[in-house]
């Protein structure tokens, strides 16, 4: 299976032949290093691997007095591979890493004031990101292909939901009467009973 870097580069080359620096610029301009975690440092390694696999080809180009450069283009084999990977990624139910989720799961392990400060900091960053996405939508409407526009719109909608949810979490942290306890007394008792029942059921099944 291809890596994210490989499908990103094949996708860009399916739009137009490019040299390495152009690919770097496009990935940066479309912020694919951020939302798709495309590794800029390994672009040339990926190009070499794709060319060795026959998915792309290269030729030298010299324009005027500029230094000679290598221009890459996608092959028919590359287009076929790209088609397969597009279908795979659209179907795939991925589960991205979510370190923030771990922070929320064990949120009672930190002092309330530090948690609130961290959540406030996160909200400021997300708010700025939300504003940036909104500006992108206004600026790029009817200027980019529909799929790229909808990709930005999807991120914008998710960001708004994230901000609403973050406000709910912050309110709960502020109001929680048993701060510092992973399990409030009434819930801890229920949890223990459920755990004991599960243990007995497993023991009975094993016997």
PDB file of C-alpha atoms in Angstrom:
ATOM      1  CA  UNK A   1       0.000   0.000   0.000  1.00  0.00           C
ATOM      2  CA  UNK A   2       1.232   3.504  -0.795  1.00  0.00           C
ATOM      3  CA  UNK A   3       2.156   6.021   1.874  1.00  0.00           C
ATOM      4  CA  UNK A   4       0.378   9.357   2.309  1.00  0.00           C
ATOM      5  CA  UNK A   5       3.398  11.083   0.805  1.00  0.00           C
ATOM      6  CA  UNK A   6       3.207   8.898  -2.293  1.00  0.00           C
ATOM      7  CA  UNK A   7      -0.491   9.494  -2.948  1.00  0.00           C
ATOM      8  CA  UNK A   8      -0.078  13.245  -2.314  1.00  0.00           C
ATOM      9  CA  UNK A   9       2.748  13.532  -4.827  1.00  0.00           C
ATOM     10  CA  UNK A  10       0.986  11.352  -7.404  1.00  0.00           C
ATOM     11  CA  UNK A  11      -2.136  13.475  -6.940  1.00  0.00           C
ATOM     12  CA  UNK A  12      -0.250  16.709  -7.526  1.00  0.00           C
ATOM     13  CA  UNK A  13       1.551  15.305 -10.557  1.00  0.00           C
ATOM     14  CA  UNK A  14      -1.784  14.129 -11.984  1.00  0.00           C
ATOM     15  CA  UNK A  15      -2.731  17.827 -12.109  1.00  0.00           C
ATOM     16  CA  UNK A  16       0.467  18.923 -13.845  1.00  0.00           C
ATOM     17  CA  UNK A  17       4.152  17.994 -14.221  1.00  0.00           C
ATOM     18  CA  UNK A  18       6.249  19.691 -11.533  1.00  0.00           C
ATOM     19  CA  UNK A  19       9.786  19.898 -10.262  1.00  0.00           C
ATOM     20  CA  UNK A  20      10.588  19.083  -6.655  1.00  0.00           C
ATOM     21  CA  UNK A  21      10.427  22.627  -5.326  1.00  0.00           C
ATOM     22  CA  UNK A  22       7.028  23.177  -6.974  1.00  0.00           C
ATOM     23  CA  UNK A  23       5.712  20.072  -5.222  1.00  0.00           C
ATOM     24  CA  UNK A  24       7.051  21.408  -1.924  1.00  0.00           C
ATOM     25  CA  UNK A  25       5.361  24.766  -2.572  1.00  0.00           C
ATOM     26  CA  UNK A  26       1.997  23.194  -3.436  1.00  0.00           C
ATOM     27  CA  UNK A  27       1.980  20.965  -0.362  1.00  0.00           C
ATOM     28  CA  UNK A  28       2.767  23.999   1.795  1.00  0.00           C
ATOM     29  CA  UNK A  29       0.286  26.286   0.030  1.00  0.00           C
ATOM     30  CA  UNK A  30      -2.524  23.761   0.450  1.00  0.00           C
ATOM     31  CA  UNK A  31      -1.369  23.113   4.046  1.00  0.00           C
ATOM     32  CA  UNK A  32      -1.203  19.378   3.377  1.00  0.00           C
ATOM     33  CA  UNK A  33       1.740  19.127   5.754  1.00  0.00           C
ATOM     34  CA  UNK A  34      -0.729  20.170   8.489  1.00  0.00           C
ATOM     35  CA  UNK A  35      -4.016  18.386   7.818  1.00  0.00           C
ATOM     36  CA  UNK A  36      -2.666  15.323   5.964  1.00  0.00           C
ATOM     37  CA  UNK A  37       0.664  15.138   7.844  1.00  0.00           C
ATOM     38  CA  UNK A  38       2.647  15.058   4.592  1.00  0.00           C
ATOM     39  CA  UNK A  39       6.355  15.032   5.425  1.00  0.00           C
ATOM     40  CA  UNK A  40       8.088  17.786   3.485  1.00  0.00           C
ATOM     41  CA  UNK A  41      11.556  16.500   4.368  1.00  0.00           C
ATOM     42  CA  UNK A  42      10.991  13.233   2.499  1.00  0.00           C
ATOM     43  CA  UNK A  43       9.628  14.634  -0.784  1.00  0.00           C
ATOM     44  CA  UNK A  44      12.746  13.813  -2.805  1.00  0.00           C
ATOM     45  CA  UNK A  45      13.066  10.356  -1.242  1.00  0.00           C
ATOM     46  CA  UNK A  46       9.452   9.702  -2.205  1.00  0.00           C
ATOM     47  CA  UNK A  47      10.041  10.953  -5.756  1.00  0.00           C
ATOM     48  CA  UNK A  48      12.975   8.551  -6.129  1.00  0.00           C
ATOM     49  CA  UNK A  49      10.879   5.648  -4.844  1.00  0.00           C
ATOM     50  CA  UNK A  50       7.970   6.460  -7.170  1.00  0.00           C
ATOM     51  CA  UNK A  51      10.278   6.739 -10.171  1.00  0.00           C
ATOM     52  CA  UNK A  52      11.974   3.439  -9.365  1.00  0.00           C
ATOM     53  CA  UNK A  53       8.514   1.861  -9.218  1.00  0.00           C
ATOM     54  CA  UNK A  54       7.583   3.235 -12.633  1.00  0.00           C
ATOM     55  CA  UNK A  55       4.787   5.405 -11.215  1.00  0.00           C
ATOM     56  CA  UNK A  56       6.392   8.653 -12.331  1.00  0.00           C
ATOM     57  CA  UNK A  57       9.075   9.642 -14.826  1.00  0.00           C
ATOM     58  CA  UNK A  58      11.507  12.539 -14.921  1.00  0.00           C
ATOM     59  CA  UNK A  59      13.262  14.640 -17.503  1.00  0.00           C
ATOM     60  CA  UNK A  60      15.773  17.452 -17.304  1.00  0.00           C
ATOM     61  CA  UNK A  61      14.611  20.955 -18.133  1.00  0.00           C
ATOM     62  CA  UNK A  62      16.529  24.184 -18.596  1.00  0.00           C
ATOM     63  CA  UNK A  63      14.807  27.539 -18.958  1.00  0.00           C
ATOM     64  CA  UNK A  64      16.955  30.495 -20.001  1.00  0.00           C
ATOM     65  CA  UNK A  65      19.937  31.042 -17.738  1.00  0.00           C
ATOM     66  CA  UNK A  66      18.420  29.168 -14.805  1.00  0.00           C
ATOM     67  CA  UNK A  67      20.131  25.980 -13.562  1.00  0.00           C
ATOM     68  CA  UNK A  68      18.941  22.703 -15.050  1.00  0.00           C
ATOM     69  CA  UNK A  69      16.157  21.106 -13.027  1.00  0.00           C
ATOM     70  CA  UNK A  70      14.349  17.787 -12.943  1.00  0.00           C
ATOM     71  CA  UNK A  71      10.659  17.828 -13.870  1.00  0.00           C
ATOM     72  CA  UNK A  72       8.475  14.897 -12.818  1.00  0.00           C
ATOM     73  CA  UNK A  73       5.285  13.641 -14.466  1.00  0.00           C
ATOM     74  CA  UNK A  74       2.915  10.792 -13.687  1.00  0.00           C
ATOM     75  CA  UNK A  75       2.853   7.615 -15.809  1.00  0.00           C
ATOM     76  CA  UNK A  76      -0.138   5.450 -16.726  1.00  0.00           C
ATOM     77  CA  UNK A  77       0.947   3.021 -14.027  1.00  0.00           C
ATOM     78  CA  UNK A  78       1.001   5.946 -11.615  1.00  0.00           C
ATOM     79  CA  UNK A  79      -2.518   7.034 -12.604  1.00  0.00           C
ATOM     80  CA  UNK A  80      -3.773   3.504 -12.048  1.00  0.00           C
ATOM     81  CA  UNK A  81      -2.099   3.363  -8.641  1.00  0.00           C
ATOM     82  CA  UNK A  82      -3.502   6.772  -7.715  1.00  0.00           C
ATOM     83  CA  UNK A  83      -7.003   5.664  -8.704  1.00  0.00           C
ATOM     84  CA  UNK A  84      -6.735   2.573  -6.489  1.00  0.00           C
ATOM     85  CA  UNK A  85      -5.473   4.585  -3.514  1.00  0.00           C
ATOM     86  CA  UNK A  86      -8.127   7.306  -3.877  1.00  0.00           C
ATOM     87  CA  UNK A  87     -10.782   4.590  -3.731  1.00  0.00           C
ATOM     88  CA  UNK A  88      -9.071   2.984  -0.716  1.00  0.00           C
ATOM     89  CA  UNK A  89      -8.760   6.231   1.257  1.00  0.00           C
ATOM     90  CA  UNK A  90     -12.370   7.229   0.526  1.00  0.00           C
ATOM     91  CA  UNK A  91     -13.600   3.869   1.815  1.00  0.00           C
ATOM     92  CA  UNK A  92     -11.221   3.576   4.771  1.00  0.00           C
ATOM     93  CA  UNK A  93     -12.668   4.218   8.234  1.00  0.00           C
ATOM     94  CA  UNK A  94      -9.503   5.644   9.731  1.00  0.00           C
ATOM     95  CA  UNK A  95      -8.875   6.196  13.419  1.00  0.00           C
ATOM     96  CA  UNK A  96      -6.368   9.040  13.729  1.00  0.00           C
ATOM     97  CA  UNK A  97      -4.242   9.472  16.821  1.00  0.00           C
ATOM     98  CA  UNK A  98      -5.921  11.807  19.307  1.00  0.00           C
ATOM     99  CA  UNK A  99      -3.616  12.831  22.170  1.00  0.00           C
ATOM    100  CA  UNK A 100      -6.181  15.424  23.269  1.00  0.00           C
ATOM    101  CA  UNK A 101      -8.540  12.528  23.979  1.00  0.00           C
ATOM    102  CA  UNK A 102      -6.035  11.071  26.447  1.00  0.00           C
ATOM    103  CA  UNK A 103      -5.827  14.443  28.162  1.00  0.00           C
ATOM    104  CA  UNK A 104      -9.610  14.523  28.550  1.00  0.00           C
ATOM    105  CA  UNK A 105      -9.773  10.887  29.681  1.00  0.00           C
ATOM    106  CA  UNK A 106      -7.444  11.594  32.611  1.00  0.00           C
ATOM    107  CA  UNK A 107      -8.335  15.246  33.116  1.00  0.00           C
ATOM    108  CA  UNK A 108      -8.821  14.816  36.878  1.00  0.00           C
ATOM    109  CA  UNK A 109      -5.110  14.104  37.202  1.00  0.00           C
ATOM    110  CA  UNK A 110      -4.242  17.808  36.909  1.00  0.00           C
ATOM    111  CA  UNK A 111      -5.217  20.788  39.091  1.00  0.00           C
ATOM    112  CA  UNK A 112      -8.443  22.452  37.949  1.00  0.00           C
ATOM    113  CA  UNK A 113      -6.838  25.876  37.374  1.00  0.00           C
ATOM    114  CA  UNK A 114      -4.156  24.369  35.131  1.00  0.00           C
ATOM    115  CA  UNK A 115      -6.764  22.412  33.182  1.00  0.00           C
ATOM    116  CA  UNK A 116      -8.833  25.560  32.647  1.00  0.00           C
ATOM    117  CA  UNK A 117      -5.748  27.478  31.511  1.00  0.00           C
ATOM    118  CA  UNK A 118      -4.884  24.707  29.025  1.00  0.00           C
ATOM    119  CA  UNK A 119      -8.451  24.609  27.684  1.00  0.00           C
ATOM    120  CA  UNK A 120      -8.467  28.398  27.328  1.00  0.00           C
ATOM    121  CA  UNK A 121      -5.202  28.229  25.385  1.00  0.00           C
ATOM    122  CA  UNK A 122      -6.622  25.510  23.126  1.00  0.00           C
ATOM    123  CA  UNK A 123      -9.771  27.550  22.510  1.00  0.00           C
ATOM    124  CA  UNK A 124      -7.758  30.588  21.458  1.00  0.00           C
ATOM    125  CA  UNK A 125      -5.827  28.499  18.919  1.00  0.00           C
ATOM    126  CA  UNK A 126      -8.977  26.837  17.573  1.00  0.00           C
ATOM    127  CA  UNK A 127     -10.787  30.173  17.331  1.00  0.00           C
ATOM    128  CA  UNK A 128      -7.980  31.589  15.205  1.00  0.00           C
ATOM    129  CA  UNK A 129      -8.000  28.460  13.056  1.00  0.00           C
ATOM    130  CA  UNK A 130     -11.781  28.798  12.652  1.00  0.00           C
ATOM    131  CA  UNK A 131     -11.380  32.412  11.499  1.00  0.00           C
ATOM    132  CA  UNK A 132      -8.647  31.406   9.047  1.00  0.00           C
ATOM    133  CA  UNK A 133     -10.824  28.656   7.583  1.00  0.00           C
ATOM    134  CA  UNK A 134     -13.734  31.077   7.227  1.00  0.00           C
ATOM    135  CA  UNK A 135     -11.477  33.535   5.395  1.00  0.00           C
ATOM    136  CA  UNK A 136     -10.278  30.723   3.115  1.00  0.00           C
ATOM    137  CA  UNK A 137     -13.871  29.816   2.251  1.00  0.00           C
ATOM    138  CA  UNK A 138     -14.758  33.405   1.362  1.00  0.00           C
ATOM    139  CA  UNK A 139     -11.560  33.979  -0.606  1.00  0.00           C
ATOM    140  CA  UNK A 140     -11.486  30.690  -2.498  1.00  0.00           C
ATOM    141  CA  UNK A 141     -15.181  30.251  -3.323  1.00  0.00           C
ATOM    142  CA  UNK A 142     -15.519  29.554  -7.056  1.00  0.00           C
ATOM    143  CA  UNK A 143     -11.728  29.725  -7.431  1.00  0.00           C
ATOM    144  CA  UNK A 144     -10.796  26.132  -6.625  1.00  0.00           C
ATOM    145  CA  UNK A 145     -12.256  22.726  -7.626  1.00  0.00           C
ATOM    146  CA  UNK A 146     -15.353  21.674  -5.683  1.00  0.00           C
ATOM    147  CA  UNK A 147     -13.575  18.851  -3.828  1.00  0.00           C
ATOM    148  CA  UNK A 148     -10.905  21.161  -2.408  1.00  0.00           C
ATOM    149  CA  UNK A 149     -13.571  23.710  -1.413  1.00  0.00           C
ATOM    150  CA  UNK A 150     -15.638  21.042   0.351  1.00  0.00           C
ATOM    151  CA  UNK A 151     -12.503  19.816   2.115  1.00  0.00           C
ATOM    152  CA  UNK A 152     -12.020  23.268   3.647  1.00  0.00           C
ATOM    153  CA  UNK A 153     -15.741  23.555   4.414  1.00  0.00           C
ATOM    154  CA  UNK A 154     -15.642  20.201   6.201  1.00  0.00           C
ATOM    155  CA  UNK A 155     -12.736  21.373   8.365  1.00  0.00           C
ATOM    156  CA  UNK A 156     -14.613  24.598   9.143  1.00  0.00           C
ATOM    157  CA  UNK A 157     -17.753  22.746  10.254  1.00  0.00           C
ATOM    158  CA  UNK A 158     -15.711  20.356  12.400  1.00  0.00           C
ATOM    159  CA  UNK A 159     -13.920  23.311  13.974  1.00  0.00           C
ATOM    160  CA  UNK A 160     -17.206  24.959  14.976  1.00  0.00           C
ATOM    161  CA  UNK A 161     -18.431  21.709  16.554  1.00  0.00           C
ATOM    162  CA  UNK A 162     -15.089  21.345  18.355  1.00  0.00           C
ATOM    163  CA  UNK A 163     -15.425  24.854  19.798  1.00  0.00           C
ATOM    164  CA  UNK A 164     -18.982  24.172  21.012  1.00  0.00           C
ATOM    165  CA  UNK A 165     -17.875  20.905  22.611  1.00  0.00           C
ATOM    166  CA  UNK A 166     -14.841  22.584  24.182  1.00  0.00           C
ATOM    167  CA  UNK A 167     -17.132  25.145  25.817  1.00  0.00           C
ATOM    168  CA  UNK A 168     -19.224  22.303  27.277  1.00  0.00           C
ATOM    169  CA  UNK A 169     -16.095  20.608  28.617  1.00  0.00           C
ATOM    170  CA  UNK A 170     -14.855  23.860  30.170  1.00  0.00           C
ATOM    171  CA  UNK A 171     -18.218  24.442  31.863  1.00  0.00           C
ATOM    172  CA  UNK A 172     -18.165  20.898  33.298  1.00  0.00           C
ATOM    173  CA  UNK A 173     -14.626  21.349  34.604  1.00  0.00           C
ATOM    174  CA  UNK A 174     -15.655  24.595  36.312  1.00  0.00           C
ATOM    175  CA  UNK A 175     -18.753  23.043  37.886  1.00  0.00           C
ATOM    176  CA  UNK A 176     -17.414  19.588  38.900  1.00  0.00           C
ATOM    177  CA  UNK A 177     -17.858  19.280  42.714  1.00  0.00           C
ATOM    178  CA  UNK A 178     -15.533  16.281  43.129  1.00  0.00           C
ATOM    179  CA  UNK A 179     -12.471  17.633  41.316  1.00  0.00           C
ATOM    180  CA  UNK A 180      -9.428  15.408  41.666  1.00  0.00           C
ATOM    181  CA  UNK A 181     -11.444  12.194  41.938  1.00  0.00           C
ATOM    182  CA  UNK A 182     -11.301  10.058  38.811  1.00  0.00           C
ATOM    183  CA  UNK A 183     -14.600   8.503  39.879  1.00  0.00           C
ATOM    184  CA  UNK A 184     -17.117  10.438  42.023  1.00  0.00           C
ATOM    185  CA  UNK A 185     -18.316   8.307  45.005  1.00  0.00           C
ATOM    186  CA  UNK A 186     -21.720   7.418  43.528  1.00  0.00           C
ATOM    187  CA  UNK A 187     -20.209   6.444  40.163  1.00  0.00           C
ATOM    188  CA  UNK A 188     -17.299   4.572  41.741  1.00  0.00           C
ATOM    189  CA  UNK A 189     -19.702   2.228  43.540  1.00  0.00           C
ATOM    190  CA  UNK A 190     -21.573   1.500  40.301  1.00  0.00           C
ATOM    191  CA  UNK A 191     -18.258   0.946  38.509  1.00  0.00           C
ATOM    192  CA  UNK A 192     -17.047  -1.504  41.163  1.00  0.00           C
ATOM    193  CA  UNK A 193     -20.292  -3.497  41.012  1.00  0.00           C
ATOM    194  CA  UNK A 194     -20.142  -3.659  37.215  1.00  0.00           C
ATOM    195  CA  UNK A 195     -16.489  -4.761  37.372  1.00  0.00           C
ATOM    196  CA  UNK A 196     -17.280  -7.482  39.925  1.00  0.00           C
ATOM    197  CA  UNK A 197     -20.199  -8.744  37.829  1.00  0.00           C
ATOM    198  CA  UNK A 198     -17.984  -8.864  34.745  1.00  0.00           C
ATOM    199  CA  UNK A 199     -15.272 -10.746  36.659  1.00  0.00           C
ATOM    200  CA  UNK A 200     -17.789 -13.329  37.925  1.00  0.00           C
ATOM    201  CA  UNK A 201     -19.161 -13.815  34.419  1.00  0.00           C
ATOM    202  CA  UNK A 202     -15.675 -14.415  33.023  1.00  0.00           C
ATOM    203  CA  UNK A 203     -14.865 -16.858  35.836  1.00  0.00           C
ATOM    204  CA  UNK A 204     -18.080 -18.793  35.200  1.00  0.00           C
ATOM    205  CA  UNK A 205     -17.376 -18.918  31.470  1.00  0.00           C
ATOM    206  CA  UNK A 206     -13.808 -20.130  32.064  1.00  0.00           C
ATOM    207  CA  UNK A 207     -15.041 -22.873  34.388  1.00  0.00           C
TER     208      UNK A 207
END
